[in-house]
XYZ file of C-alpha atoms in Angstrom:
299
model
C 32.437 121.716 62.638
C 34.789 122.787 65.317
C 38.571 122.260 66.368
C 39.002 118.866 67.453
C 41.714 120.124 69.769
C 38.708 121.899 72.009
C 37.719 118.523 73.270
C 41.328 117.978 74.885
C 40.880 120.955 76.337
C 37.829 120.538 77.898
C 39.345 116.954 78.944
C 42.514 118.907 80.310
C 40.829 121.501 82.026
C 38.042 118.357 84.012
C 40.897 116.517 84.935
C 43.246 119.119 85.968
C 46.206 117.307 84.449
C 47.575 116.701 81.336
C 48.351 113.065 82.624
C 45.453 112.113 83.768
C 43.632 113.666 80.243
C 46.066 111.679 78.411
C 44.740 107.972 80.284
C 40.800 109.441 79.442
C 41.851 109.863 75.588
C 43.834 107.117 75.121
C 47.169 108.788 74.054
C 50.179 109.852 75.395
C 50.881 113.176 77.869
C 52.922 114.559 74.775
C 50.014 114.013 72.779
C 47.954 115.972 74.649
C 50.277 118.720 75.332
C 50.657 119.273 71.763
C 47.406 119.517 71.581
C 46.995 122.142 74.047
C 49.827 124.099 72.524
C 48.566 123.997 69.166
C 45.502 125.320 70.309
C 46.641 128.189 71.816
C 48.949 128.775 69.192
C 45.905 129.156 67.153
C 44.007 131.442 68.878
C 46.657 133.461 70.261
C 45.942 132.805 73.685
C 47.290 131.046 77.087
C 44.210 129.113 78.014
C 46.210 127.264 81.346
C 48.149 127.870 83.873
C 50.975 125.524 84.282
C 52.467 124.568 87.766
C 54.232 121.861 89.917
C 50.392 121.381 91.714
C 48.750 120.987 88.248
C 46.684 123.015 85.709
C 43.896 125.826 85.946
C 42.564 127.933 83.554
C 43.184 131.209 82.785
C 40.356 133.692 82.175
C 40.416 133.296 78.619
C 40.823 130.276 79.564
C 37.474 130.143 81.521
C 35.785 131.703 78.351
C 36.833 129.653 76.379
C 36.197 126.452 78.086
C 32.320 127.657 78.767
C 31.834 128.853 74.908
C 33.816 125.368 73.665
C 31.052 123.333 75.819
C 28.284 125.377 73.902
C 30.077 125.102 70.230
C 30.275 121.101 70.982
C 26.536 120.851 71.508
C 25.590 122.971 68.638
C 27.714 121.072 66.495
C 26.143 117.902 67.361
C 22.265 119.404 66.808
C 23.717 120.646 63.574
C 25.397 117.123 62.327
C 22.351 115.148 63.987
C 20.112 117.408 61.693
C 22.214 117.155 58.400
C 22.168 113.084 59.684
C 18.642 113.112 59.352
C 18.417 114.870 56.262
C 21.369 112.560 54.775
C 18.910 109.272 55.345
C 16.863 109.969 52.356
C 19.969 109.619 50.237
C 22.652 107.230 49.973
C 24.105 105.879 53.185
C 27.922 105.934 53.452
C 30.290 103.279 55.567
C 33.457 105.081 56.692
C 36.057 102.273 56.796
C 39.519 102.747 58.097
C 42.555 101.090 57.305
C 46.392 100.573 57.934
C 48.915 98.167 57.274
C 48.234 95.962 60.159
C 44.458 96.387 59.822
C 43.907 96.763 56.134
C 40.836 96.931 54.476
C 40.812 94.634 52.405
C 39.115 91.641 53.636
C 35.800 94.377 54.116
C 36.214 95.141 50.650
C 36.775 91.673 49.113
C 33.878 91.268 51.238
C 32.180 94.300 49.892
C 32.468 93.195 46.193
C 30.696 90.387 46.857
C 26.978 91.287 48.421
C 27.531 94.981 46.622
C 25.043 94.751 44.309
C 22.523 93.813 47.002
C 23.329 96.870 48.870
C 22.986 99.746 46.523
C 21.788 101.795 48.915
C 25.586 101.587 50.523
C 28.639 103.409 49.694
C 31.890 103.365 50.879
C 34.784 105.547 52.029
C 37.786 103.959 53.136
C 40.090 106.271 56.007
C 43.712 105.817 56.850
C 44.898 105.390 60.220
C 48.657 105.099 61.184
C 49.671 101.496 63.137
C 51.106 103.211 66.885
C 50.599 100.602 69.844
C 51.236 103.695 71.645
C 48.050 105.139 70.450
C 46.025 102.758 68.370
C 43.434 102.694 72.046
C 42.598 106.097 70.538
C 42.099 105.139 66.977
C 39.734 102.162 68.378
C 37.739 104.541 70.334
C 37.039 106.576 67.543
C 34.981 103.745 65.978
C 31.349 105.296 65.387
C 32.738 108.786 65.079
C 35.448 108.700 62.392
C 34.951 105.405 61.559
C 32.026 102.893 61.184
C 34.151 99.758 61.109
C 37.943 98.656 61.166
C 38.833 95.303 60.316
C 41.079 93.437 62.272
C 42.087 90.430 64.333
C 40.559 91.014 68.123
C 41.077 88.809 71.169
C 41.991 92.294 73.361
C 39.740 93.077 76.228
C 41.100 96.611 76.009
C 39.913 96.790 71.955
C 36.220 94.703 73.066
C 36.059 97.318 75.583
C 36.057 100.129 73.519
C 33.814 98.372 70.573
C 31.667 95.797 69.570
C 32.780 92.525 67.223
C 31.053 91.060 63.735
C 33.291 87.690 63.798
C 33.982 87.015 59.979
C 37.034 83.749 60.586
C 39.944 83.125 61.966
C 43.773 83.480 60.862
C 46.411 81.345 61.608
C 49.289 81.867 64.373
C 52.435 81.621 62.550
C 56.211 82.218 63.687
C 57.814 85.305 61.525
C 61.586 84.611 61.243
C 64.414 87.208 59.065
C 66.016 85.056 55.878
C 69.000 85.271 57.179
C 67.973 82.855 59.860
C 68.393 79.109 60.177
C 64.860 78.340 60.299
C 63.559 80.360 57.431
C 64.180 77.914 54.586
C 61.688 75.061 56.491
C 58.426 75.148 55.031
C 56.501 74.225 58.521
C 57.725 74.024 61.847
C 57.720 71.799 64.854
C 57.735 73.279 68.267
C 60.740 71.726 69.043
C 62.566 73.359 65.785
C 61.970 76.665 68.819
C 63.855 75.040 71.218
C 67.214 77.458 72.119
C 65.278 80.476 70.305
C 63.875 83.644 71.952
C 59.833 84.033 70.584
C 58.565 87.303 70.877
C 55.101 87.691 71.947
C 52.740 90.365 73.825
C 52.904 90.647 77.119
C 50.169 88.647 79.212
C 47.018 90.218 80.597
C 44.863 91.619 77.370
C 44.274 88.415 74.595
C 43.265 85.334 76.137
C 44.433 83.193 73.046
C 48.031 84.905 73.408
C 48.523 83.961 77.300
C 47.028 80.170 76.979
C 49.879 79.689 73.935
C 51.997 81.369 76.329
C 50.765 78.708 79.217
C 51.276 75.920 76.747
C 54.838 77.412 75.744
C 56.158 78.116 79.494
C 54.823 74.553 80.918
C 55.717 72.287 77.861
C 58.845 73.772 76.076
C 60.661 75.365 78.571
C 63.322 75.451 75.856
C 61.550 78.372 74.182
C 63.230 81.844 75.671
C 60.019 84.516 75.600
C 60.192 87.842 75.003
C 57.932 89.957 75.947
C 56.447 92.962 72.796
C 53.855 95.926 73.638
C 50.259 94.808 73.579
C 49.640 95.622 70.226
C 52.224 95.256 67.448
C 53.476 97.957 64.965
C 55.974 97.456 62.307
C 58.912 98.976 64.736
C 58.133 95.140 66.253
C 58.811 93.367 62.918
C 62.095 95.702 62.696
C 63.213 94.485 65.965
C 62.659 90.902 64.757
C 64.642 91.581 62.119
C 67.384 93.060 63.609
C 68.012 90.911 66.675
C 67.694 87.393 64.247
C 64.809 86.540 66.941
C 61.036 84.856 66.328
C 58.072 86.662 66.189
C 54.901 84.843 66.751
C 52.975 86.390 63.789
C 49.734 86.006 62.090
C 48.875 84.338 58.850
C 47.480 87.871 57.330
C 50.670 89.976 58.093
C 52.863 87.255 56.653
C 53.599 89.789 53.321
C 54.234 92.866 56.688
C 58.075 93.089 56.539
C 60.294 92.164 53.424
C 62.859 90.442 55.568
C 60.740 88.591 57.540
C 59.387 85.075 55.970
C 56.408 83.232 58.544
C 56.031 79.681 58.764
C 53.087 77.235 59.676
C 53.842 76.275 63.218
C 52.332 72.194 63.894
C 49.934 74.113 66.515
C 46.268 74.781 66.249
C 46.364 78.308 67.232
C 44.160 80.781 65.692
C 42.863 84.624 66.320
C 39.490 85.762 65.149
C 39.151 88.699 62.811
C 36.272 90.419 61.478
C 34.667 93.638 62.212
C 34.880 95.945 64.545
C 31.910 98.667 64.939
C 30.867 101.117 67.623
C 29.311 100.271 71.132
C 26.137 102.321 70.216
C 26.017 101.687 65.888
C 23.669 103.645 64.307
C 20.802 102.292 62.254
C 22.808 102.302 59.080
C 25.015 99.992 60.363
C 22.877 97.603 61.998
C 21.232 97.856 58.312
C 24.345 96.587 57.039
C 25.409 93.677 59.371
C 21.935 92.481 59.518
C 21.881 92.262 55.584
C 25.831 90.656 55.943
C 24.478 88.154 58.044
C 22.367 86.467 55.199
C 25.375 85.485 53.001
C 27.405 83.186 53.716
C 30.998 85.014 54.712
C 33.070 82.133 55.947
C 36.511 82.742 54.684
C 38.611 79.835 57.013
């Protein structure tokens, strides 16, 4: 209904730094800078000044930033009004998907109760894996998305959204072919022992920093390496290229071509299912109250 970028601006120009904008929207300074500049680019106009103290606006600026607040509002009467128009036909679940969150586990899931939801349609949306930015991608749950499937044991994700559990995957150890491991078909933790295991860093997945306890106080052996909070596949390229471990996940086991993962003699698991918005709309309580019915165990 309106440029997206308007919102950073408004952001920018409340915060009075690009910085501190960036830690509100869950991406990067760059990111929003980008933003900014593409903006004016577009309307052919310096909306901030720029200096050592921080930023103000300009007049047009100021014009801009009090007409933007005014577009935003109408905008959201005007979809709020289609919205209510759009419940007397069929209801549609945005879904989004990427490589490390793909969408189909929600639409194995789909085919099965499909035919008790006709009222339902779906339309899947592509995100791109960043850990550098998927904080913003989460938070857009119940705007551009309705749900995203994934594994989710991080307080930063539970913060930002709410969780249908469907199961559990498997913690596995990723390892390239070329290394010695790779030809065992399940490992002991002591097969570890003289290896380096990357892992995320402690402080967001309680399942992550008790194997983490269990690795530091009973196989010291195990060298630990610590990965961003959230993986994407430049992690899996690192694995490969150093020789090193990954500890992995039973659904990305097919991720990286020269990676193979292996059962690990643990009983270590992560919970996936759906994730869905803070404040979900009737449609999809609809939905997850009619999900809960069938029986959806896939362990």
């Amino acid at each position: 209904m309106y440029n997206s970028y308007l919102d950073t601006f408004i952001c920018v120009a409340d915060c009075g730094s690009f910085n501190k904008a960036a830690e509100q929207l869950f991406i990067s300074p760059t990111a929003v800078m980008k933003q900014i500049n593409a903006l004016e680019k577009q309307l052919d106009l310096i909306l901030l000044n720029r200096t050592a103290k921080g930023i103000t606006l300009t007049k047009a600026g100021e014009s801009i930033y009090k007409d933007a607040k005014y577009m935003i509002a109408y905008s959201e009467q005007a979809i709020k009004k289609a919205g209510k128009l759009a419940q007397t036909e069929r209801k549609t679940l945005r879904v989004g998907t990427s490589m490390l969150n793909p969408c189909k586990v929600f639409m194995d899931l789909w085919y099965q109760v499909s035919d008790q939801f006709s009222q339902f349609k779906i339309q899947v949306i592509p995100f791109e894996d960043d850990h550098d930015g998927i904080l913003s991608v989460i938070s857009q749950i119940g705007q551009t998305f309705d749900f995203i499937v994934g594994v989710c044991d991080s307080s930063q994700w539970l913060y930002l959204c709410n969780f249908y559990r469907l199961g559990e995957f498997r913690k596995m150890i990723a390892v390239p072919h070329s290394h010695r491991l790779a030809k065992k078909k399940r490992l002991k933790i002591t097969d570890l022992y003289g290896e380096t295991l990357m892992m995320v860093k402690r402080g967001d997945s309680e399942i992550n920093d008790l194997l983490r306890d269990d690795l530091e106080r009973n196989h010291p052996q195990i060298h630990i390496e610590d990965t961003p909070h959230f993986y994407d596949i430049n992690v899996f390229n690192r694995c490969e290229e150093t020789n090193q471990l990954l500890l992995n996940l039973e659904c990305w086991r097919d991720i990286h071509p020269s990676l193979v993962s292996i059962s690990v003699d643990w009983n270590y698991t992560i919970p996936y299912g759906l994730l869905y918005p803070k404040k979900p709309s009737n449609t999809i309580l609809e939905f997850l109250d009619a999900l809960s019915s069938f029986d959806l165990s896939q362990d």
